[in-house]
mmCIF file of C-alpha atoms and ligand atoms in Angstrom:
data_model
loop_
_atom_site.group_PDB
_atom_site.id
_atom_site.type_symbol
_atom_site.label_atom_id
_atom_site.label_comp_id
_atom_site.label_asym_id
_atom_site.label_seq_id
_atom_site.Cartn_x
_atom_site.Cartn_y
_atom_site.Cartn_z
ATOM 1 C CA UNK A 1 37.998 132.418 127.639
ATOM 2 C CA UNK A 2 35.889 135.222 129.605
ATOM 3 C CA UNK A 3 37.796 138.455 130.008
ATOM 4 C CA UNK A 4 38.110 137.570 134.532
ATOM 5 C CA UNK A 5 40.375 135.338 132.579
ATOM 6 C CA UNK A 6 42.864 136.517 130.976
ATOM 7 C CA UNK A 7 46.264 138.579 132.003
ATOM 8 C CA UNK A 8 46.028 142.279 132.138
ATOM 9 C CA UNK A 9 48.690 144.298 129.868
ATOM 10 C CA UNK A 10 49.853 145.291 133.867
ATOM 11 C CA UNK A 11 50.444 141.545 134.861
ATOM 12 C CA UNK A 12 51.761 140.992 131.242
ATOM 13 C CA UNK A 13 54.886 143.651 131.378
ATOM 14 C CA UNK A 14 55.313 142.586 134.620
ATOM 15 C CA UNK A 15 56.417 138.924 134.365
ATOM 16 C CA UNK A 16 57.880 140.404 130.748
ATOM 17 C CA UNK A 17 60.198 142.337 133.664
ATOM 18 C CA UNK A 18 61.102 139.371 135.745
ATOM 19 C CA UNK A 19 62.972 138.494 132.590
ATOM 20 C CA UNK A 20 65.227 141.385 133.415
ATOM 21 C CA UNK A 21 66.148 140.994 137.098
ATOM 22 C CA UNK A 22 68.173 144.270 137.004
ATOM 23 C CA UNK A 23 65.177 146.514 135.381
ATOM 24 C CA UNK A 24 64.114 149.436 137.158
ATOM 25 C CA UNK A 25 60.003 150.053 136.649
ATOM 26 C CA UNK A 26 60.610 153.114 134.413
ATOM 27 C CA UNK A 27 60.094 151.274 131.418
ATOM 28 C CA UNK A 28 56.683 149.185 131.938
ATOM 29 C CA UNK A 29 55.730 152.798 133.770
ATOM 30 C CA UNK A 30 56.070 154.239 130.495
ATOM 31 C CA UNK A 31 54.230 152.133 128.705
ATOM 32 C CA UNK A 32 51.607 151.765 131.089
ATOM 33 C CA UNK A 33 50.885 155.375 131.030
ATOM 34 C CA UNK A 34 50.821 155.414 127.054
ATOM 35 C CA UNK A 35 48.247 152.751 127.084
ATOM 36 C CA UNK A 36 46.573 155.165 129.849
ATOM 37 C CA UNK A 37 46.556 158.263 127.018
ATOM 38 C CA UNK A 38 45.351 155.449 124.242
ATOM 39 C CA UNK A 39 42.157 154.691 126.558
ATOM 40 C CA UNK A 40 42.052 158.326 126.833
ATOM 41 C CA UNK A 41 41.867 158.888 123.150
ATOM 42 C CA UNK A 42 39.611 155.688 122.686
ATOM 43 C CA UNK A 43 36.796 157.682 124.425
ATOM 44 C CA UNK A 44 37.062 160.946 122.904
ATOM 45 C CA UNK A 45 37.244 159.061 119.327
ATOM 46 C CA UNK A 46 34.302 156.639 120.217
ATOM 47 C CA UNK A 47 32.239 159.904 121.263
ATOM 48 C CA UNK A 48 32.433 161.280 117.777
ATOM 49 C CA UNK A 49 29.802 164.574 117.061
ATOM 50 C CA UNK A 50 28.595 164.079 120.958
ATOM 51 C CA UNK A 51 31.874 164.587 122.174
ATOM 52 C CA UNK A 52 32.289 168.238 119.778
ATOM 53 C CA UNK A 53 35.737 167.383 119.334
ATOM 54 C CA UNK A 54 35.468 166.169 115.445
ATOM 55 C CA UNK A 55 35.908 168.606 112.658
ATOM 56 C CA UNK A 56 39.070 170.986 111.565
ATOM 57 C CA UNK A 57 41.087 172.786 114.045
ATOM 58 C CA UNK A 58 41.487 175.495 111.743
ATOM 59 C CA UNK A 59 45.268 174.879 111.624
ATOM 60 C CA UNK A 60 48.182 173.668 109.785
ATOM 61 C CA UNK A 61 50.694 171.529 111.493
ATOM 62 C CA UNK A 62 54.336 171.279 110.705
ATOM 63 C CA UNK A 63 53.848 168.619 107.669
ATOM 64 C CA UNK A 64 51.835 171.332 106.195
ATOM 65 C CA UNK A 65 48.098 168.978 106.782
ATOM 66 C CA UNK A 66 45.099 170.444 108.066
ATOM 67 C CA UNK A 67 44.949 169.742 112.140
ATOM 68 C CA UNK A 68 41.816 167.865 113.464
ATOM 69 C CA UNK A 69 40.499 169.203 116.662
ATOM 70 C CA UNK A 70 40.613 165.248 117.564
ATOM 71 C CA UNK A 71 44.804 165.598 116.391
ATOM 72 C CA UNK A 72 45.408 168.318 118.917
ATOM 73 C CA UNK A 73 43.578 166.601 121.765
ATOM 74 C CA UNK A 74 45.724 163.448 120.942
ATOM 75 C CA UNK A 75 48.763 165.156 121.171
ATOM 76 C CA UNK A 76 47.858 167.268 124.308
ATOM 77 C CA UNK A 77 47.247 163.986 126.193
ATOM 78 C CA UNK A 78 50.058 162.153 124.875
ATOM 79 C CA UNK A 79 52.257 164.850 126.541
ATOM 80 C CA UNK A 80 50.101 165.620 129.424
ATOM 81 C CA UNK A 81 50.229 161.677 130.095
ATOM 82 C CA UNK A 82 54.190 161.048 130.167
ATOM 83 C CA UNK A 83 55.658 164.618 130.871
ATOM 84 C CA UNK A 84 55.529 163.757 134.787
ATOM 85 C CA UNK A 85 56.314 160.119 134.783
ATOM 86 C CA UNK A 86 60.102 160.781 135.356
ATOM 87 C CA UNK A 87 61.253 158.339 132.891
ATOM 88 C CA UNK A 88 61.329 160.262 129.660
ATOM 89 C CA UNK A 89 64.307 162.724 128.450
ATOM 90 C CA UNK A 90 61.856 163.993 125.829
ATOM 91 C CA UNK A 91 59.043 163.469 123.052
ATOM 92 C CA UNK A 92 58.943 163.990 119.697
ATOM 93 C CA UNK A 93 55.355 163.950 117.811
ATOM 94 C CA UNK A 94 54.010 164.704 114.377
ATOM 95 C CA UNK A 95 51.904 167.407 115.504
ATOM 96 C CA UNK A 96 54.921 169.441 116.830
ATOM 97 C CA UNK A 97 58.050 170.436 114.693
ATOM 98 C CA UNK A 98 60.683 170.459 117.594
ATOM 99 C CA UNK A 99 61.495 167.827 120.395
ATOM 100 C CA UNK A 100 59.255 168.723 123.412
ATOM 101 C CA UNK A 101 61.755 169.423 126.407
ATOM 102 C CA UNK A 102 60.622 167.883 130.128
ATOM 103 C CA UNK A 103 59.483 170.790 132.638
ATOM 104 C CA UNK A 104 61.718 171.161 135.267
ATOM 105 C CA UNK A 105 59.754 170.528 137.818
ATOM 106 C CA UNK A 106 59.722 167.141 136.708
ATOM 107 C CA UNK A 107 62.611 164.599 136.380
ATOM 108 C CA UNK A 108 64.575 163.656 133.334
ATOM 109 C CA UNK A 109 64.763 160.193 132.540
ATOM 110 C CA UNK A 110 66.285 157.827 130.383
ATOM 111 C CA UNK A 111 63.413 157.233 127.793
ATOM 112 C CA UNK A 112 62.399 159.003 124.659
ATOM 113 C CA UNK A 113 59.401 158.830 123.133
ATOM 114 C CA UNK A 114 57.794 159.282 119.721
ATOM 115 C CA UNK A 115 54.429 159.148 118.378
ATOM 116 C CA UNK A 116 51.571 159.960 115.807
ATOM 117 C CA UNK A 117 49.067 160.790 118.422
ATOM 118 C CA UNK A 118 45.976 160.018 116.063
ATOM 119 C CA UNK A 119 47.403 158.506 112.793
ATOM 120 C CA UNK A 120 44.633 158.149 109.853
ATOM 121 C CA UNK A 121 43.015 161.426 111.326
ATOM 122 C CA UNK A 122 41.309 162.451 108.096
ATOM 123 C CA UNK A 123 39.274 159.062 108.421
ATOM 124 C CA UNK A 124 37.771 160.659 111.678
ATOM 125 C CA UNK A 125 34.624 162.811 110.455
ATOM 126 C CA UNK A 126 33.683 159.708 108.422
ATOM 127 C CA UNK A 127 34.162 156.959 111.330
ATOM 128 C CA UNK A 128 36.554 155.055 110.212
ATOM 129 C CA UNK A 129 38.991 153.302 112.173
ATOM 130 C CA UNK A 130 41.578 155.296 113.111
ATOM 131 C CA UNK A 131 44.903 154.898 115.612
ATOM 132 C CA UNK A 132 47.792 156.233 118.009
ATOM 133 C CA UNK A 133 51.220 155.205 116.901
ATOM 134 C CA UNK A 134 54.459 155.067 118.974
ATOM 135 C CA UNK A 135 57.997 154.270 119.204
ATOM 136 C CA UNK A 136 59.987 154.339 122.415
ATOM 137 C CA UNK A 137 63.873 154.823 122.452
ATOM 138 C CA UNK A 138 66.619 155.330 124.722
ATOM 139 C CA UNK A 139 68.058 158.533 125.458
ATOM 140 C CA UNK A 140 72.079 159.480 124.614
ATOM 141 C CA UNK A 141 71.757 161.410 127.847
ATOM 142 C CA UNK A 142 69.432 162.281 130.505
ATOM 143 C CA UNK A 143 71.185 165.556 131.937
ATOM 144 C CA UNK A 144 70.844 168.470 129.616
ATOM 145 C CA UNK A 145 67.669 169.409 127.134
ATOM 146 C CA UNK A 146 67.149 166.813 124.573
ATOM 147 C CA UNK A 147 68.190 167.970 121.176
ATOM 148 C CA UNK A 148 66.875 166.375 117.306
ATOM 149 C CA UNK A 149 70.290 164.492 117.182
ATOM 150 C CA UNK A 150 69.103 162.254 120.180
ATOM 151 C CA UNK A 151 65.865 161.108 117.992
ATOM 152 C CA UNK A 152 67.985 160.177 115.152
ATOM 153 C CA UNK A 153 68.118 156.578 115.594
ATOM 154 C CA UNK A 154 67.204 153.589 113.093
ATOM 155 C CA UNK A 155 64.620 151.580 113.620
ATOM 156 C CA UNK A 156 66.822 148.721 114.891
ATOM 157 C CA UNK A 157 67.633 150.739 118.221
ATOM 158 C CA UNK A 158 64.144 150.666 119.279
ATOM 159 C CA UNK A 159 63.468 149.447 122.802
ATOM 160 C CA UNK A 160 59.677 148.901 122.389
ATOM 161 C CA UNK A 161 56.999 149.337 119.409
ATOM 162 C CA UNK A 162 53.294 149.655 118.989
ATOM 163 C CA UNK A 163 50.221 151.194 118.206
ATOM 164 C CA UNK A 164 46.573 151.330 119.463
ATOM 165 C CA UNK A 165 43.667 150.976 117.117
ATOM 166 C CA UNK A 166 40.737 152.512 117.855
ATOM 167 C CA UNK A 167 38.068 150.276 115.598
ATOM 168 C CA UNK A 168 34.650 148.262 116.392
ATOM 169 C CA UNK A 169 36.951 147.155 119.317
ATOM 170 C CA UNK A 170 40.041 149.373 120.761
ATOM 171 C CA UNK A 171 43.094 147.547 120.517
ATOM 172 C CA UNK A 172 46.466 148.019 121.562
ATOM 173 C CA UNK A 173 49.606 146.026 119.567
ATOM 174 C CA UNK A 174 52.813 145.883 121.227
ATOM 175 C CA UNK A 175 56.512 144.540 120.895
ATOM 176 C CA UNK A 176 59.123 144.872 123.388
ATOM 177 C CA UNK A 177 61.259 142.887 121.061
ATOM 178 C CA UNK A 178 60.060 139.499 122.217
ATOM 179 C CA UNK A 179 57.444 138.939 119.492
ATOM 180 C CA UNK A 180 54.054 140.721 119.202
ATOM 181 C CA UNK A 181 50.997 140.701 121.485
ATOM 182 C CA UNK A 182 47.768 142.041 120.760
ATOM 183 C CA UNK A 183 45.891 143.142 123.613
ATOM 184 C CA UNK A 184 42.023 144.203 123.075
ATOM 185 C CA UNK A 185 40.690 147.259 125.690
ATOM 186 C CA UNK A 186 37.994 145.582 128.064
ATOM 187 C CA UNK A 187 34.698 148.340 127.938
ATOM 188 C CA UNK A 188 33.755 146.677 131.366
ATOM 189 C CA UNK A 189 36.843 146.794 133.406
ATOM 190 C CA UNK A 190 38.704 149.462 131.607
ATOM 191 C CA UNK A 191 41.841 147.076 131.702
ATOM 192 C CA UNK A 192 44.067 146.080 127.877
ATOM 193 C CA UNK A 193 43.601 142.058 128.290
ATOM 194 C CA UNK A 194 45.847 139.664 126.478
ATOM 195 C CA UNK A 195 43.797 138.004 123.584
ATOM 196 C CA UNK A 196 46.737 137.799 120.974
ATOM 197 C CA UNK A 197 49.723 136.677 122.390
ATOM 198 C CA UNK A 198 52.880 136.211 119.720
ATOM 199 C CA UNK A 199 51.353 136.904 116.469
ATOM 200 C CA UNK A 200 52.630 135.551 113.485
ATOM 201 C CA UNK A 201 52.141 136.910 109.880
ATOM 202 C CA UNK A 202 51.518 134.468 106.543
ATOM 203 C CA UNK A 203 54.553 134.654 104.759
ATOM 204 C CA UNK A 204 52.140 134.663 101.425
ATOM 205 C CA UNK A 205 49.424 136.240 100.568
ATOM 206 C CA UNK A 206 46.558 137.284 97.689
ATOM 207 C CA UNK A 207 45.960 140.641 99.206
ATOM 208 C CA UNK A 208 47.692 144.047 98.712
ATOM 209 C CA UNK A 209 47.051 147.855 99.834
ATOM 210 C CA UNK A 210 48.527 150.789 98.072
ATOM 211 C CA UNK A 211 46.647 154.146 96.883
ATOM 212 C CA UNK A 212 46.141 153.173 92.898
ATOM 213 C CA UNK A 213 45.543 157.315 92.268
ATOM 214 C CA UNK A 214 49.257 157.661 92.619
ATOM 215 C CA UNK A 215 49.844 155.194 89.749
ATOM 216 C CA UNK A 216 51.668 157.436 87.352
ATOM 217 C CA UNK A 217 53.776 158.823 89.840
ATOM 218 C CA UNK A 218 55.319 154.834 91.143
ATOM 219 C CA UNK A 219 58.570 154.039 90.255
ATOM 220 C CA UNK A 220 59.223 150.840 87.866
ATOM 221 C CA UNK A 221 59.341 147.847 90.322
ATOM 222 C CA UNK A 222 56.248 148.805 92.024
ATOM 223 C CA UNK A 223 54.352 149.453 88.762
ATOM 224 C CA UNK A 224 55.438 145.456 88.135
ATOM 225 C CA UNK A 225 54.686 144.339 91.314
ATOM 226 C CA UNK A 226 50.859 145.495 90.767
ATOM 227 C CA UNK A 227 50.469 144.718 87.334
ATOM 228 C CA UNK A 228 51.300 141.166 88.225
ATOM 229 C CA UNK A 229 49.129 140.801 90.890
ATOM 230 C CA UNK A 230 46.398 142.952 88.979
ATOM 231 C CA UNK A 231 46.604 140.276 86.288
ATOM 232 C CA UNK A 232 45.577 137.237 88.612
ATOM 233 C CA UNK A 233 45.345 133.804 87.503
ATOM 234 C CA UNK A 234 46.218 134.550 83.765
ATOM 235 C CA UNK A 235 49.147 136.702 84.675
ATOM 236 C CA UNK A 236 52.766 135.699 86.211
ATOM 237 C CA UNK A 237 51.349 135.030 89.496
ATOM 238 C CA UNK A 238 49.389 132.474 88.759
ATOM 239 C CA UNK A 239 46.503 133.815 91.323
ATOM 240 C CA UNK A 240 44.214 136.446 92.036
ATOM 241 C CA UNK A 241 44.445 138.946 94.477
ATOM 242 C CA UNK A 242 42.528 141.112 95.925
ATOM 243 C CA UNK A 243 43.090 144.989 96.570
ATOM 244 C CA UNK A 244 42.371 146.879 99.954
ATOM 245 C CA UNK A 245 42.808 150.844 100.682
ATOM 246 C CA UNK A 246 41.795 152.094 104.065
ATOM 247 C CA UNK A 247 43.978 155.134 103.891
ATOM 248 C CA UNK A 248 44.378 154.533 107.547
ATOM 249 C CA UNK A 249 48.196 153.101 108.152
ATOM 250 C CA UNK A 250 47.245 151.556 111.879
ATOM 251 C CA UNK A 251 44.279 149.816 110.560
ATOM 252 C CA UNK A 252 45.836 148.352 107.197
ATOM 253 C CA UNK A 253 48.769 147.326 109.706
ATOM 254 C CA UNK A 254 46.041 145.788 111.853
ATOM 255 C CA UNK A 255 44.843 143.790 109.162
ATOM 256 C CA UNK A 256 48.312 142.725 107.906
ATOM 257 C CA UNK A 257 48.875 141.640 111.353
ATOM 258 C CA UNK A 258 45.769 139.579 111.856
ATOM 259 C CA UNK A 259 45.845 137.902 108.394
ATOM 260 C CA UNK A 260 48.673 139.329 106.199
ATOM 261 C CA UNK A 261 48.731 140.646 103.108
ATOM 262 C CA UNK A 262 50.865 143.673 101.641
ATOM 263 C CA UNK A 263 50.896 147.223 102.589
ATOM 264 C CA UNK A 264 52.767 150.380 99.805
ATOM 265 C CA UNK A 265 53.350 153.685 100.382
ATOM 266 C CA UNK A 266 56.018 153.679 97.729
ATOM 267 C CA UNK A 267 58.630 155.790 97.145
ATOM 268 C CA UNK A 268 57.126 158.184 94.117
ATOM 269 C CA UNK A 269 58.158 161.162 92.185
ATOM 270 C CA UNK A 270 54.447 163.134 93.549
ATOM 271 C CA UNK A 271 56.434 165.352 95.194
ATOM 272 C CA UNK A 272 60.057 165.519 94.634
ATOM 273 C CA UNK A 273 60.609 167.560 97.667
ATOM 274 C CA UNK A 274 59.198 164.266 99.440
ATOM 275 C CA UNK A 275 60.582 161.482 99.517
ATOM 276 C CA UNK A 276 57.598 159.418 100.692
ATOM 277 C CA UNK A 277 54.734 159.833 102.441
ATOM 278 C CA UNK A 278 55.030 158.084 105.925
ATOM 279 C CA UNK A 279 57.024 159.441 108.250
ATOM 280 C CA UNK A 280 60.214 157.386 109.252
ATOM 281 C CA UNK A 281 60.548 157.945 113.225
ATOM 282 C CA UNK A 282 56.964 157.508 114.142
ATOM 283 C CA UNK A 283 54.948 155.798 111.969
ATOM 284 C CA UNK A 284 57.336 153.718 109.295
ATOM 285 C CA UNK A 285 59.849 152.774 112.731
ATOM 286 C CA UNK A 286 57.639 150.945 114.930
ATOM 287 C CA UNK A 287 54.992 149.701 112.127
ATOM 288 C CA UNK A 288 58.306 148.121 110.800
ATOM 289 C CA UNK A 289 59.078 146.939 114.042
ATOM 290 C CA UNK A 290 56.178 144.867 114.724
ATOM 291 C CA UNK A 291 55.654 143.622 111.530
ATOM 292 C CA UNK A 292 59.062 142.339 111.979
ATOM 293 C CA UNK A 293 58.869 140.729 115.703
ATOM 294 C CA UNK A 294 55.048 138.940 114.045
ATOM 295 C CA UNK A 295 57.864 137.155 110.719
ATOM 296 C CA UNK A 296 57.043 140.047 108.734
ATOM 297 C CA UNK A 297 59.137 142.326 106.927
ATOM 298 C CA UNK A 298 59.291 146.103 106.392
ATOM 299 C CA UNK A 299 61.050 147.746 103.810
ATOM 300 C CA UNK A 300 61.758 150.566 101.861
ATOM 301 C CA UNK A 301 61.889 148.804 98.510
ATOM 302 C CA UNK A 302 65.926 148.949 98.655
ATOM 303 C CA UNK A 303 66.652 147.960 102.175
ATOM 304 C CA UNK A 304 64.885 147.031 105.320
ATOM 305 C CA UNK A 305 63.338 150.278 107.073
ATOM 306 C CA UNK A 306 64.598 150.039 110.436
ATOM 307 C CA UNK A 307 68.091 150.320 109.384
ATOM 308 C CA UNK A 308 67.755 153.528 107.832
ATOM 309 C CA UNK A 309 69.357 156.249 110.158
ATOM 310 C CA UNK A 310 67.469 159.199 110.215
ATOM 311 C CA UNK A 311 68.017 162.329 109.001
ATOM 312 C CA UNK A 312 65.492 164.833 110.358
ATOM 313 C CA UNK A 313 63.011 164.559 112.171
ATOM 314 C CA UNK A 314 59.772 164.295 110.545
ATOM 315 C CA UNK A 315 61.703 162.884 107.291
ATOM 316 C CA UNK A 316 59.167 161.024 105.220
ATOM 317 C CA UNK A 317 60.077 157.729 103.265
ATOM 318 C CA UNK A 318 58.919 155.018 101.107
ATOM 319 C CA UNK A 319 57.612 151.942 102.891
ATOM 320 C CA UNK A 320 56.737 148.654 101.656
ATOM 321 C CA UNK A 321 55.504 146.366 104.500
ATOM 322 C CA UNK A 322 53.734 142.629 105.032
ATOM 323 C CA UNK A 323 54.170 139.008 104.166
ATOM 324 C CA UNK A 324 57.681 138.345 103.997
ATOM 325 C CA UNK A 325 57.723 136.134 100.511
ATOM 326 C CA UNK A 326 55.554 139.534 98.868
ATOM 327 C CA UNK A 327 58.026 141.919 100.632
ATOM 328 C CA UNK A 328 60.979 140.164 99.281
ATOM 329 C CA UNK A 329 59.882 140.122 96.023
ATOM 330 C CA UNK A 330 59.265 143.509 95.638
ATOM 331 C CA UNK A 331 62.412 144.206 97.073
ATOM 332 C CA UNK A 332 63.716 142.122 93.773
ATOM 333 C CA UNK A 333 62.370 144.378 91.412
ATOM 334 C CA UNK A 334 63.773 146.981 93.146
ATOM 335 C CA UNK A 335 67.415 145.555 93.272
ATOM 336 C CA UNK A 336 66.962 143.795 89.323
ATOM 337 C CA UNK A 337 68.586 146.493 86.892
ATOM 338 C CA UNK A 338 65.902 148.635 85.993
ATOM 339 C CA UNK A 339 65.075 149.963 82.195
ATOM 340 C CA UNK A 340 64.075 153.118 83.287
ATOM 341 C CA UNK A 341 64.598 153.743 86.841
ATOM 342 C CA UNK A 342 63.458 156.978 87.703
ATOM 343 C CA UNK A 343 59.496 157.020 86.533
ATOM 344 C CA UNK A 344 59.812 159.387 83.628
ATOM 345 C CA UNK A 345 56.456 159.822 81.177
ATOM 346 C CA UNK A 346 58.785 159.712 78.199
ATOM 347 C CA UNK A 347 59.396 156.200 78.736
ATOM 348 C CA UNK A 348 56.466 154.788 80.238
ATOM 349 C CA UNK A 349 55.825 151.199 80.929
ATOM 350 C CA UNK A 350 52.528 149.389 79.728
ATOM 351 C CA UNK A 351 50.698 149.403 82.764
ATOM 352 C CA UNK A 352 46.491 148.357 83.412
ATOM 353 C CA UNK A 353 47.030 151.704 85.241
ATOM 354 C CA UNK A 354 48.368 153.390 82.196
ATOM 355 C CA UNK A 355 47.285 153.863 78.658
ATOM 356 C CA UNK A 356 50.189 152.827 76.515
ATOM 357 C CA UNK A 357 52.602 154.970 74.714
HETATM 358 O O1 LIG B 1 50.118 159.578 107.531
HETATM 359 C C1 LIG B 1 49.248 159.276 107.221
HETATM 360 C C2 LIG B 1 48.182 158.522 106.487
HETATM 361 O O2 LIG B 1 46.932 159.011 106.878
HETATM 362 C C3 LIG B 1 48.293 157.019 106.681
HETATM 363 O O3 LIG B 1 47.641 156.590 107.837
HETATM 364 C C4 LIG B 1 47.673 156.496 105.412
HETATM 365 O O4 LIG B 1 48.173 155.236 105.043
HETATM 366 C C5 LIG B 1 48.026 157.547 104.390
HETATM 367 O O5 LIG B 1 48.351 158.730 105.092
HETATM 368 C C6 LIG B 1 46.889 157.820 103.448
HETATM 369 O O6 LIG B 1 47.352 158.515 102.371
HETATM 370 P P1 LIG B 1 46.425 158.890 101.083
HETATM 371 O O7 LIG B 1 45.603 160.071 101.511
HETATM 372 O O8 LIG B 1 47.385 159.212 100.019
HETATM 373 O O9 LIG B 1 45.560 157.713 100.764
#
């Protein structure tokens, strides 16, 4: 089908609203204007050294990483994009450590949202695909300043869900809870068209994700999980697999999406101060989210993400997401009785990624 073909992310929230009889426009307003910000960002990304926005901005944001230039645009236009639109109470973004508060001259509304203006940002100077994540909620109350409480919902009170990929194409992924639809950025008419419409993820798979450098830090399940898989066809599996890293969330979600497979950012004990390293409102929340709505599942090895309730704002957590049968399983080993529970070098396991003791 030719892109004069196919429905517009406008026409598609649109008869998504006729669903709703009694919905005002301030929601598909919202999201229209964050897919306006992501085809915003997909031009200063695509523009790379031409567009002198690459490279460090010589600052350290509030999760203690070294800002991108590109990180600080993001952000900027994020805000710039929705603080007018009348139908947000606030934002909350990784690249700021308090809620931002709507300008007065501009009305509150009954939205919040949340986002990782340019998540995988390190990939940038290296061209790698990177993405916007972002999580819209509703807000307790739309007549006084937003506070941190208001943001500290689970995953499971999330009104809509998605991310934009900007890769070989620009994509944006979205769930309003009524499954997910993948809609790829047009270069010649500047409109998100439907190509993907109700995705569905594999419930099996051979292929899994996780950063293999933090092997000595994983906890006991995960170390089994990978061992298994590592050992292919001769091991408990019965298969091979295959490994991926991107180090880019949005595009190992992408993939996951499009063909499934396994995604870990375990809990570890790297950093006991941490207690992950995604970030639960804005990048864990609506990954989980649409990973769900496509017969996924998203987890934090114990329980399913979503239903976590938050407890800060930027709180980081462990998150296991992907083919539901893989997910599951892994969530076994978590909830078996463990030898050794905490990782602990006195007592470690034979592992392929560990000598033995
Ligand atoms: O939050 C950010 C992120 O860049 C994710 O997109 C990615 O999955 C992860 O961090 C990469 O972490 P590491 O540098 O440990 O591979």
């Amino acid at each position: 089908m030719n892109s004069e073909m196919r429905m517009t992310l406008t026409q598609f929230l649109i008869e998504e609203r006729r669903r709703y009889p009694h919905a005002g426009g301030d929601f598909n307003s919202l999201l229209l204007n964050v897919a306006l910000v992501c085809k915003r960002i997909a031009r200063k990304v695509a523009a790379g050294e031409l567009g002198g926005a690459t490279g460090s901005a010589s600052n350290v944001n509030v999760q203690g990483e070294d800002q991108k230039k590109l990180d600080v645009i993001s952000n900027d236009l994020f805000i710039e994009g929705n603080n007018w639109g009348g139908y947000l109470a606030g934002m909350a973004s990784e690249e700021m450590e308090d809620p931002y508060q709507i300008p007065e001259c501009y009305p509150q509304g009954r939205y919040l949202l949340v986002f990782d203006p340019l998540d995988g940002s390190s990939n940038i100077d290296v061209n790698v695909s990177v993405g916007s994540i972002f999580s819209v909620l509703r807000a307790p109350a739309s007549d006084r300043p937003v506070t941190v409480d208001d943001f500290l919902q689970p995953g499971t009170e999330q009104v809509a869900g998605g991310y934009a990929i900007y890769g070989p194409t620009t994509m944006l992924m979205l769930t309003v809870g009524n499954g997910v639809h993948g809609f790829t950025l047009c270069p010649q008419v500047g409109e998100f068209m439907l190509t993907h419409s109700n995705l569905q993820i594999p419930p099996d798979t051979h292929e899994f994700a996780i950063n293999a450098s933090n092997s000595r830090f994983w906890e006991a399940p995960v170390t089994r999980y990978v061992d298994e898989c590592m050992a292919g066809k001769t091991g408990p599996r019965g298969k091979d697999f295959n490994m991926r890293w991107i180090a880019s969330m949005v595009a190992e979600a992408h993939r996951i999406l499009m063909r499934g497979g396994v995604f870990m950012y375990p809990r570890d004990s790297k950093d006991p101060a941490k207690a992950g390293r995604l970030r639960l409102l804005y990048e864990a929340n609506p990954v989980g989210f649409l990973i769900e709505q496509a017969g996924g599942r998203a987890s934090t090895g114990r329980q399913p993400v979503m239903n976590v309730k938050p407890s800060s704002l930027h709180q980081r957590i462990g998150l296991i997401f992907g083919s539901k049968n893989e997910v599951e399983r892994i969530e076994r080993y978590h909830n078996e009785p463990q030898q050794h529970d905490e990782p602990n070098p006195l007592f470690t396991e034979r592992s392929l990624f560990r000598q033995s003791v």
